[in-house]
Every structure is written in C-alpha cells, then in structure tokens.
PDB file of C-alpha atoms in Angstrom:
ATOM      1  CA  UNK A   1    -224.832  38.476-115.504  1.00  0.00           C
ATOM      2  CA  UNK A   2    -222.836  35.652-116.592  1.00  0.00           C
ATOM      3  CA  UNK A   3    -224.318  33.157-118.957  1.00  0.00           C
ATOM      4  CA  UNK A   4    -222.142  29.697-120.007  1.00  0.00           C
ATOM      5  CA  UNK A   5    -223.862  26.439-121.902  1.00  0.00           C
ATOM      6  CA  UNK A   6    -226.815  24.637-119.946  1.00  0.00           C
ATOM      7  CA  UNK A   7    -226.814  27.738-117.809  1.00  0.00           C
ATOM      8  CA  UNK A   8    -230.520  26.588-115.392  1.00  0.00           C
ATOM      9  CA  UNK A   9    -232.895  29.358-116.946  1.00  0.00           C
ATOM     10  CA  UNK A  10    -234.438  30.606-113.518  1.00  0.00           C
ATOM     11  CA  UNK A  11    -231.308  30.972-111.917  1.00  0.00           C
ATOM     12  CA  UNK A  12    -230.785  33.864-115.068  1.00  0.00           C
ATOM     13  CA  UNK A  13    -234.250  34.730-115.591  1.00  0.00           C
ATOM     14  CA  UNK A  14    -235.641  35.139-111.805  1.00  0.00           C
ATOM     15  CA  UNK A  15    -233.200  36.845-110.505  1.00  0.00           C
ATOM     16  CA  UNK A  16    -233.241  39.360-113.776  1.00  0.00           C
ATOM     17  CA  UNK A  17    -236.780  39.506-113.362  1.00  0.00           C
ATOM     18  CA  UNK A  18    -236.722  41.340-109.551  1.00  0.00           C
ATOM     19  CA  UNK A  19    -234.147  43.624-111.309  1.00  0.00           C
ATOM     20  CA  UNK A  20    -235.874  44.438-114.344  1.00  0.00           C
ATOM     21  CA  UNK A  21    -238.738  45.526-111.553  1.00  0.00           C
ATOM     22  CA  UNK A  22    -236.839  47.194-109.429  1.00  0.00           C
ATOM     23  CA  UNK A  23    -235.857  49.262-113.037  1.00  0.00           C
ATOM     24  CA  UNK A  24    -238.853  50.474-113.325  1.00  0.00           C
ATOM     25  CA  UNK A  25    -238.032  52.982-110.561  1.00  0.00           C
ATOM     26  CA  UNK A  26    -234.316  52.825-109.984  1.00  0.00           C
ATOM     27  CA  UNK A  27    -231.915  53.297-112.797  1.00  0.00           C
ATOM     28  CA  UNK A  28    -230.062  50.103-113.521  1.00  0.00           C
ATOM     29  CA  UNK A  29    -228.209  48.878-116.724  1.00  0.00           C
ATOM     30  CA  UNK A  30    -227.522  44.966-117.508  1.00  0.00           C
ATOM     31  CA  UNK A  31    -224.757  43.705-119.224  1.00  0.00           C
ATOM     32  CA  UNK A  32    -225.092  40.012-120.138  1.00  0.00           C
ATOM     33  CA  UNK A  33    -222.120  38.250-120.496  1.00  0.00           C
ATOM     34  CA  UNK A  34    -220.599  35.273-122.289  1.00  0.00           C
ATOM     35  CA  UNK A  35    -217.801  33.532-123.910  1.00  0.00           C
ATOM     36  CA  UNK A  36    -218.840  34.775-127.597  1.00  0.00           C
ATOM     37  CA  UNK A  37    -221.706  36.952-128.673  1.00  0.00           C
ATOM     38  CA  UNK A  38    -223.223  33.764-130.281  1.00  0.00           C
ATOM     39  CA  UNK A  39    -226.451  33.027-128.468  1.00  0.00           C
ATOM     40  CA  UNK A  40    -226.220  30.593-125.306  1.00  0.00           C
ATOM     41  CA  UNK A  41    -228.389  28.020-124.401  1.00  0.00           C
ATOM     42  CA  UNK A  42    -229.773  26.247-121.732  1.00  0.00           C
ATOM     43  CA  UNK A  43    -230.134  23.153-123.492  1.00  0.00           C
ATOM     44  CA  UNK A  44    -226.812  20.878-123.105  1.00  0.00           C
ATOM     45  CA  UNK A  45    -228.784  17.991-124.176  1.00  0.00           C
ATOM     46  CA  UNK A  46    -225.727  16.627-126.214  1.00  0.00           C
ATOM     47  CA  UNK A  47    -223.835  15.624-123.058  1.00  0.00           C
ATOM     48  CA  UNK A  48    -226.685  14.421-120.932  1.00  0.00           C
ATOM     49  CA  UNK A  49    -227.219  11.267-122.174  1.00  0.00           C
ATOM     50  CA  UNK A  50    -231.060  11.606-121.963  1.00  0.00           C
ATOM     51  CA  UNK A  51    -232.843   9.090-123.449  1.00  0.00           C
ATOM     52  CA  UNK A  52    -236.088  11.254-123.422  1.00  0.00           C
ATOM     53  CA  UNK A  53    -234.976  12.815-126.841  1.00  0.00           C
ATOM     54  CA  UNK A  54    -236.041  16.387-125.808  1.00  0.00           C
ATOM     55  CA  UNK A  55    -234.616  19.636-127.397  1.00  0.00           C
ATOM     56  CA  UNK A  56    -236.469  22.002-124.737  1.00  0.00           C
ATOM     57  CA  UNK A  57    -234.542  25.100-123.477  1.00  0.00           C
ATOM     58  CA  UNK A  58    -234.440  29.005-124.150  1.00  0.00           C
ATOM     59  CA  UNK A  59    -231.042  30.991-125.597  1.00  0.00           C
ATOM     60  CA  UNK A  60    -230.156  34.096-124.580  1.00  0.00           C
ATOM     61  CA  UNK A  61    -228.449  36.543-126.657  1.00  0.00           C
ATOM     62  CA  UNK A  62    -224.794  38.530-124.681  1.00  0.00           C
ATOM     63  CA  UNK A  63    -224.243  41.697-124.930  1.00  0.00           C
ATOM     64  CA  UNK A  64    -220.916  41.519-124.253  1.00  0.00           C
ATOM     65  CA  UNK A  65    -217.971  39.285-124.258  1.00  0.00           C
ATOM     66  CA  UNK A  66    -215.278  38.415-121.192  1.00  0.00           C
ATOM     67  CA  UNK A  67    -212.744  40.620-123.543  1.00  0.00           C
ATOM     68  CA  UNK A  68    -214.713  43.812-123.814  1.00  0.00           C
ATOM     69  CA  UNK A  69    -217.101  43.450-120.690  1.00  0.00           C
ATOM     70  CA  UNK A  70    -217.643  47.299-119.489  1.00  0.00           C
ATOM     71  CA  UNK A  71    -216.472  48.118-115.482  1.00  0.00           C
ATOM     72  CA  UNK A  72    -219.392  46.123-113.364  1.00  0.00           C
ATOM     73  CA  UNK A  73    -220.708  46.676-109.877  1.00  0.00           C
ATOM     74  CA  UNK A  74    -222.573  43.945-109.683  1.00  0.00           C
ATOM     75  CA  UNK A  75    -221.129  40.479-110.839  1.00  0.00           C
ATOM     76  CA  UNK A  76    -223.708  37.443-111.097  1.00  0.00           C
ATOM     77  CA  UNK A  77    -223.137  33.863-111.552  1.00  0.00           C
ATOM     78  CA  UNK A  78    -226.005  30.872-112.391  1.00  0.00           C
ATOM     79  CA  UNK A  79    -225.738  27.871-111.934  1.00  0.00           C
ATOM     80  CA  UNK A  80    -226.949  24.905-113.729  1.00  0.00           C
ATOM     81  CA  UNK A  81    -225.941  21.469-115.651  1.00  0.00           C
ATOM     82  CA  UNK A  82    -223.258  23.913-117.973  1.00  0.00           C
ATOM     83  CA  UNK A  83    -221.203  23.501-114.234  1.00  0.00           C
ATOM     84  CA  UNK A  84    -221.019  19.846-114.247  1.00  0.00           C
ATOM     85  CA  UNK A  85    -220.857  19.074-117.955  1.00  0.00           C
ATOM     86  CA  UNK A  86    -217.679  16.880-119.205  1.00  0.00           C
ATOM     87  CA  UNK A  87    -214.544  19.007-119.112  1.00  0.00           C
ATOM     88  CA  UNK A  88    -216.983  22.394-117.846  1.00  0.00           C
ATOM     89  CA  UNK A  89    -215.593  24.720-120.718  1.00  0.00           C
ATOM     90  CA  UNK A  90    -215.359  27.241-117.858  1.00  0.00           C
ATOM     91  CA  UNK A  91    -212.053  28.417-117.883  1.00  0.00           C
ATOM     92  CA  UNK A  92    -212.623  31.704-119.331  1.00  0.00           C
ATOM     93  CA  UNK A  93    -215.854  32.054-116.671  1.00  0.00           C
ATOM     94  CA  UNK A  94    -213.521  31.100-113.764  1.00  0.00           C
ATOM     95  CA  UNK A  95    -210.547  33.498-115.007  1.00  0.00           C
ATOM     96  CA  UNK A  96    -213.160  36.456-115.578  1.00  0.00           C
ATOM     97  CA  UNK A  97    -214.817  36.064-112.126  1.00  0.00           C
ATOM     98  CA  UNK A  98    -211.325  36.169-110.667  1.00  0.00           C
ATOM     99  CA  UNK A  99    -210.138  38.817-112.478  1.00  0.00           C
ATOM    100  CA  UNK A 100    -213.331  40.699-111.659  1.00  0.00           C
ATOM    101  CA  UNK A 101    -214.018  40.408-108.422  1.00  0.00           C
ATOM    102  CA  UNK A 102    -211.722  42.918-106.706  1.00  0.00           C
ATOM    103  CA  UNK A 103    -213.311  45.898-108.525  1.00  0.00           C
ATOM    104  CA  UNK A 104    -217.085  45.057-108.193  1.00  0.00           C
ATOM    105  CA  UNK A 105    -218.945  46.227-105.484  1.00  0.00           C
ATOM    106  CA  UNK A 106    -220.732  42.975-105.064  1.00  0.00           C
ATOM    107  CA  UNK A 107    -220.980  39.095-106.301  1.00  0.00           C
ATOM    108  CA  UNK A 108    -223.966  36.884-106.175  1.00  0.00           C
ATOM    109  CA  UNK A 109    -224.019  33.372-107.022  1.00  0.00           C
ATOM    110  CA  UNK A 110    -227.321  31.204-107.619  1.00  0.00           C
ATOM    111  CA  UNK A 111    -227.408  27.811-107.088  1.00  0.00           C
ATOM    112  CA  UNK A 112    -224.089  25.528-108.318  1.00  0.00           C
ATOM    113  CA  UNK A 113    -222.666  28.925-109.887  1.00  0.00           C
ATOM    114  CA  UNK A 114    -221.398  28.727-106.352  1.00  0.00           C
ATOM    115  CA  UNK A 115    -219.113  26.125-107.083  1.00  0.00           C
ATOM    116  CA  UNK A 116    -217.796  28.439-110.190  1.00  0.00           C
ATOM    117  CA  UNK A 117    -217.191  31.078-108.207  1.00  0.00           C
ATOM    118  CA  UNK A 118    -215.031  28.807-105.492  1.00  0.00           C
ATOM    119  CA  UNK A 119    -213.016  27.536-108.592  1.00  0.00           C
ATOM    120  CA  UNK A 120    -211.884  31.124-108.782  1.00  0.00           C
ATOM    121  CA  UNK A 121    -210.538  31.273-105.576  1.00  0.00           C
ATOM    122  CA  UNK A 122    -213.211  34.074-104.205  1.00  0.00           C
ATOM    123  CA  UNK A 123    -214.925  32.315-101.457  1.00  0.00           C
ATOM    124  CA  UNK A 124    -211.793  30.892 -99.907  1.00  0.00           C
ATOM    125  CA  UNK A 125    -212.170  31.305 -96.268  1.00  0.00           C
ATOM    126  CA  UNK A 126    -216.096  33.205 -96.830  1.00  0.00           C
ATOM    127  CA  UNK A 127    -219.276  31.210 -95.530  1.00  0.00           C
ATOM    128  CA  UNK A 128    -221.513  30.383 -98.882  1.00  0.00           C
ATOM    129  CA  UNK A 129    -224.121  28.297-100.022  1.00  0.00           C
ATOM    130  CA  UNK A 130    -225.345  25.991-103.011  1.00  0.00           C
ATOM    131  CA  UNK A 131    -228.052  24.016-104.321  1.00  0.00           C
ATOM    132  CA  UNK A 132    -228.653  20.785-101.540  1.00  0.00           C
ATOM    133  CA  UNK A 133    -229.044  18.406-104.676  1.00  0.00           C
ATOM    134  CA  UNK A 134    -226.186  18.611-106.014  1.00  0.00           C
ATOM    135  CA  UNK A 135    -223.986  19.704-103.072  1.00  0.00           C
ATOM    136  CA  UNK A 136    -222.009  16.575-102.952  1.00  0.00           C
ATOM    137  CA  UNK A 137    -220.631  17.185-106.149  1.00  0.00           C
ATOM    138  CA  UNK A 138    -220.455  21.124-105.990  1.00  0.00           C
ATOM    139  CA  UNK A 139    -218.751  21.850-102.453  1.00  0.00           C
ATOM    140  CA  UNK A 140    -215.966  19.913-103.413  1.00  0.00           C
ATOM    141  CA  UNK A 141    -214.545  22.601-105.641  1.00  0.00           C
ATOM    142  CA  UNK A 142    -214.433  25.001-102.466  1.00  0.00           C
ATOM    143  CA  UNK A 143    -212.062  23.038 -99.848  1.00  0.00           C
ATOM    144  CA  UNK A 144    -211.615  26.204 -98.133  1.00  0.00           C
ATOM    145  CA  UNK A 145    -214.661  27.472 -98.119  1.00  0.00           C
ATOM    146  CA  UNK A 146    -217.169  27.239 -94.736  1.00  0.00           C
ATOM    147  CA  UNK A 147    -220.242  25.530 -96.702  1.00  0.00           C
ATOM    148  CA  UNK A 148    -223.435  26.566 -95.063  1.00  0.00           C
ATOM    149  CA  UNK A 149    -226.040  23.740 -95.454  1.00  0.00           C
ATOM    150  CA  UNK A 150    -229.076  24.880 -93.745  1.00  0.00           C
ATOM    151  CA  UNK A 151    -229.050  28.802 -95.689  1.00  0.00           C
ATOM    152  CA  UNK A 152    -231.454  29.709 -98.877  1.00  0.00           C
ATOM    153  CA  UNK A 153    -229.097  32.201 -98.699  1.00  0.00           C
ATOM    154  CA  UNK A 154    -225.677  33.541 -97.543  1.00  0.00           C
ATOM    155  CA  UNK A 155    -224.177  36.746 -97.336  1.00  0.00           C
ATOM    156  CA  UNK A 156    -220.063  37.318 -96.574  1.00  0.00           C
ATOM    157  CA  UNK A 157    -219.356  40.405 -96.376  1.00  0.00           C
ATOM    158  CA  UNK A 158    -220.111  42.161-100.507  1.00  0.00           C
ATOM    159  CA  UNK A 159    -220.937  38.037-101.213  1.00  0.00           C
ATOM    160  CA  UNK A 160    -224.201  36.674-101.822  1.00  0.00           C
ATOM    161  CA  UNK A 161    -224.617  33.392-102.704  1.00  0.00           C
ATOM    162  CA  UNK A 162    -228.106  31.452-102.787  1.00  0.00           C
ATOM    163  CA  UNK A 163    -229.240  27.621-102.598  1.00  0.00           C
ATOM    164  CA  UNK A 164    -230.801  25.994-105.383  1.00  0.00           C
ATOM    165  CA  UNK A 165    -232.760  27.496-108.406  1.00  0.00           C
ATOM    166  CA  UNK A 166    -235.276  29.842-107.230  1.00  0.00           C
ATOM    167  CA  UNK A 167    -233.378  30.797-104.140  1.00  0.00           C
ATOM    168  CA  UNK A 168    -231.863  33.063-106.778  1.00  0.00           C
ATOM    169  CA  UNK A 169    -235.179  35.003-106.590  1.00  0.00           C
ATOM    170  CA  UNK A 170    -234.740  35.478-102.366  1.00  0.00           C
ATOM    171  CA  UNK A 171    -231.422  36.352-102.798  1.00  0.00           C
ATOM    172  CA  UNK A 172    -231.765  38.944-105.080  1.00  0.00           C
ATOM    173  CA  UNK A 173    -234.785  40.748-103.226  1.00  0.00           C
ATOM    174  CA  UNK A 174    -232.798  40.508-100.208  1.00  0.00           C
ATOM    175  CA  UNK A 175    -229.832  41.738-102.161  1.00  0.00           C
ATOM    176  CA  UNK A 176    -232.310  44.871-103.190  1.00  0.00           C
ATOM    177  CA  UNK A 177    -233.338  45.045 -99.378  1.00  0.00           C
ATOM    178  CA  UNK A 178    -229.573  45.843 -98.466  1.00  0.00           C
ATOM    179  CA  UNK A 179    -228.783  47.592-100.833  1.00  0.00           C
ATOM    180  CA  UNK A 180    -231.879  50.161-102.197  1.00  0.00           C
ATOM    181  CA  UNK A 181    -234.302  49.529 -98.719  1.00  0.00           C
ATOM    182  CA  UNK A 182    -236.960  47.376 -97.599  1.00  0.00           C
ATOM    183  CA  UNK A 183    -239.463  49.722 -98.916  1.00  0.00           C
ATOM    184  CA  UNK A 184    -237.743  48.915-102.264  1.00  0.00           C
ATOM    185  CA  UNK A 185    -237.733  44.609-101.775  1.00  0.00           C
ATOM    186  CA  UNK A 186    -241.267  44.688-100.873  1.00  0.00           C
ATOM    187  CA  UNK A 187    -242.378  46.875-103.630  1.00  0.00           C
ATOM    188  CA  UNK A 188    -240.228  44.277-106.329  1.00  0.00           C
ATOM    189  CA  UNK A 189    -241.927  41.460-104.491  1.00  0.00           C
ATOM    190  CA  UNK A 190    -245.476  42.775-104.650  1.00  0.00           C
ATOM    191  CA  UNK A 191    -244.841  43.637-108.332  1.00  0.00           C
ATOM    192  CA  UNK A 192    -243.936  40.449-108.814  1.00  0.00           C
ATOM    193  CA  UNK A 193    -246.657  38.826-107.085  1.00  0.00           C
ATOM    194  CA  UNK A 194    -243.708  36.682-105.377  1.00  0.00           C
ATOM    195  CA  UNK A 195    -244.078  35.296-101.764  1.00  0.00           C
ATOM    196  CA  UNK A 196    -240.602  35.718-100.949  1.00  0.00           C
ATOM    197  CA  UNK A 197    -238.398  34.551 -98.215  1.00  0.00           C
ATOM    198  CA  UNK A 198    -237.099  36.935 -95.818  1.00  0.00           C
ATOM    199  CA  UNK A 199    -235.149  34.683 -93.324  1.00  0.00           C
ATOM    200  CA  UNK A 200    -231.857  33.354 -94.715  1.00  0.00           C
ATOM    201  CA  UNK A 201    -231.420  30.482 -92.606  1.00  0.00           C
ATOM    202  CA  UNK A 202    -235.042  28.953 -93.677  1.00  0.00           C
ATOM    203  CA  UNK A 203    -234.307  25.856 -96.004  1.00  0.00           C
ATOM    204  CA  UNK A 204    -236.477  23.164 -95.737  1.00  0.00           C
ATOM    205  CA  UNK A 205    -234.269  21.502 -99.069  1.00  0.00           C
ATOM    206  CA  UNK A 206    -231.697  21.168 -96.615  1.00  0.00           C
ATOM    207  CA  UNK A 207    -233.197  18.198 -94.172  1.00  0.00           C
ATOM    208  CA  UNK A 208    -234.914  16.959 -97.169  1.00  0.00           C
ATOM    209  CA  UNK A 209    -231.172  16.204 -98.937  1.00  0.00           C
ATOM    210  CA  UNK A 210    -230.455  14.930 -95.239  1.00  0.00           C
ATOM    211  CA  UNK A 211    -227.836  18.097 -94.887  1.00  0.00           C
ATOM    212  CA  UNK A 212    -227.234  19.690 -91.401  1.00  0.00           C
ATOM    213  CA  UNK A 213    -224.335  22.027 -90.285  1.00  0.00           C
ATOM    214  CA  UNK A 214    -223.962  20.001 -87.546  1.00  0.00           C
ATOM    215  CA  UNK A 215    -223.474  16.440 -89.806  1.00  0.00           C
ATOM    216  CA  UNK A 216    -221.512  18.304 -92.207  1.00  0.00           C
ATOM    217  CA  UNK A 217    -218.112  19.328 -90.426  1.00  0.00           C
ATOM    218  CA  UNK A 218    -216.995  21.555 -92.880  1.00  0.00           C
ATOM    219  CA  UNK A 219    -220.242  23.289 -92.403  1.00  0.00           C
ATOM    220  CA  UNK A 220    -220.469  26.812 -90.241  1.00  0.00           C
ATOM    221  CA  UNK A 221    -223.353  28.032 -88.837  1.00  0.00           C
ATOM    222  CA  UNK A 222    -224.870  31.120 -90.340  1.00  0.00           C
ATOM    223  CA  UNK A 223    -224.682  33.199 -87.185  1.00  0.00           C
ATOM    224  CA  UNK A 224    -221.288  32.229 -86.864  1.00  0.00           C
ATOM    225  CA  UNK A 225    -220.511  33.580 -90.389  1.00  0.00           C
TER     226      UNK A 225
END
C-alpha cells in the first residue's frame, strides 16, 4: 500500500481492513509504503484553505520507503486530497508505480489514486474508474485511458481500479473473490459485517454527478472493456 500526504483514510484503512480479515486465514504480509519513514497524514489542512480551523486526521506509520520497498505482488494506490494538492509532491509515487508495475501480479487503485496511477502511464489504453466527484478534475490526467463512468469498480486485465472512497472496500472483496474464491469474499464480508457490492457496474454516484458512458464520449462501456 502506498500512502502520500492527505492520503483519504478509508480508501487505506477499508480496503486494509478486508485484508487484515482475510489474514486471519490466508497468509498475507503488508508492506506500507511512503516517501520517508516519517509518519504520513491524512490531514493536508495547510493547503486547503479551510476556514473551519480543524486539525482532524489519523497518520500512519511506513514500513518501508520507495528506495528499499521489498518485491510486491500486490501494488495499491488511495486516493484522496494529497492527489490534488498544489504542485501534488507525487513524483516519486508516480515514478515508483511505473517502475513497479511490470513485476506485480496485480494493481488496485481506490478512488482519485486512479488518476496517480494514469500519471504513470499504466492505464493507457485499459478501461478504469474514479471517484464521480471529482472526476472532472481526475480523468484529465488519463487522455488515453477509456474512463468508465457508470462502474464502482473496474477490472482490466491484473487492474483494479474502484470509484470513490468506500468503493475501495467492493473492490477489494471482489479482488479476494478472484483471486482466493467466493467462499473466501463472503467469509471477509460476513466478518466484517459489510453489505458489499457484488455487481461492478452498480453506481448510483454516477447519475447523481450527472455522469453516463453514453454523455461522456471518452467513456466505454464496461462490457465492452
């Protein structure tokens, strides 16, 4: 898992949380990581303007950095306001993911970490999804990519990428449903107590954000993907 600056905590923290379930009876390892081993926020309160004043957000601690990150076979990428922010800062993220890719077995994005992973070049030419909010301002990194508005989720071949926030949850359970078995996803999802999605193309954030595939003509449908 990837974490950067005003990371969005559920994209990190749901998605971790189906895994650390599905650890309880499948070995797994995590390896979380970041620019630095300094402790990474989700707070990027400094750049936001906010006039509220607040200091919420949670920090998580890496385990490793993009130098000495171990071999992965799973690469994840969050989204969050860290994607937008002045400038991004995501240069090493970007370079990492790019250099990366080719050896892992998968890559799943949540939310507008899509957009990070089309800076990289990896979704060129692949169908993929993002958060509906803020998809004006996130597709646009991804000219060549087949944007796929009405999807909670996406998968391209060994590419998973979600819609907003807690599509990261349905995403990764359907990830786990590929990957380990059904009997596996609905045993993470009961453990979790999570109602989860099960049909990819089942967005209702999609009309609500007034995004079709057909209004979109970059879009592609998802059985056409």
């Amino acid at each position: 898992m990837i974490v950067f600056p005003g990371f969005q905590a559920l994209d990190v923290f749901g998605p971790l949380d189906a895994l650390n379930v599905l650890a309880f009876t499948t070995k797994i390892n995590l390896t979380v990581i970041a620019d630095t081993l300094d402790p990474v926020s989700t707070n990027k309160v400094s750049w936001t303007n906010s006039s509220v004043g607040a200091t919420f957000g949670e920090t998580i601690l890496p385990s490793h950095t993009f130098a000495n990150a171990p071999p992965l076979d799973v690469l994840m990428i969050p989204g969050g306001l860290g994607t937008r922010a002045p400038g991004t800062g995501l240069d090493n993220t970007i370079a990492f993911i790019k250099e990366r890719y080719p050896t892992v077995k998968y890559l799943i994005s949540v939310c507008t970490g899509a957009g990070v992973v089309a800076r990289a070049g990896v979704l060129d030419g692949k169908c993929a999804t993002t958060n509906k909010l803020a998809w004006a301002t996130t597709t646009p990194w991804g000219p060549k990519v087949k944007w796929v508005a009405e999807a909670r989720w996406v998968q391209d071949g060994n590419i998973w990428t979600s819609s907003g926030v807690s599509a990261g949850i349905d995403v990764t359970i359907a990830w786990i449903a590929s990957v380990f078995g059904e009997a596996k996803a609905v045993s993470v999802a009961n453990g979790m107590e999570y109602h989860r999605q099960t049909n990819s193309t089942d967005d209702p954030f999609s009309a609500l954000y007034g995004l079709t595939n057909e209004k979109n003509s970059t879009n592609q449908a998802v059985d056409k993907c």
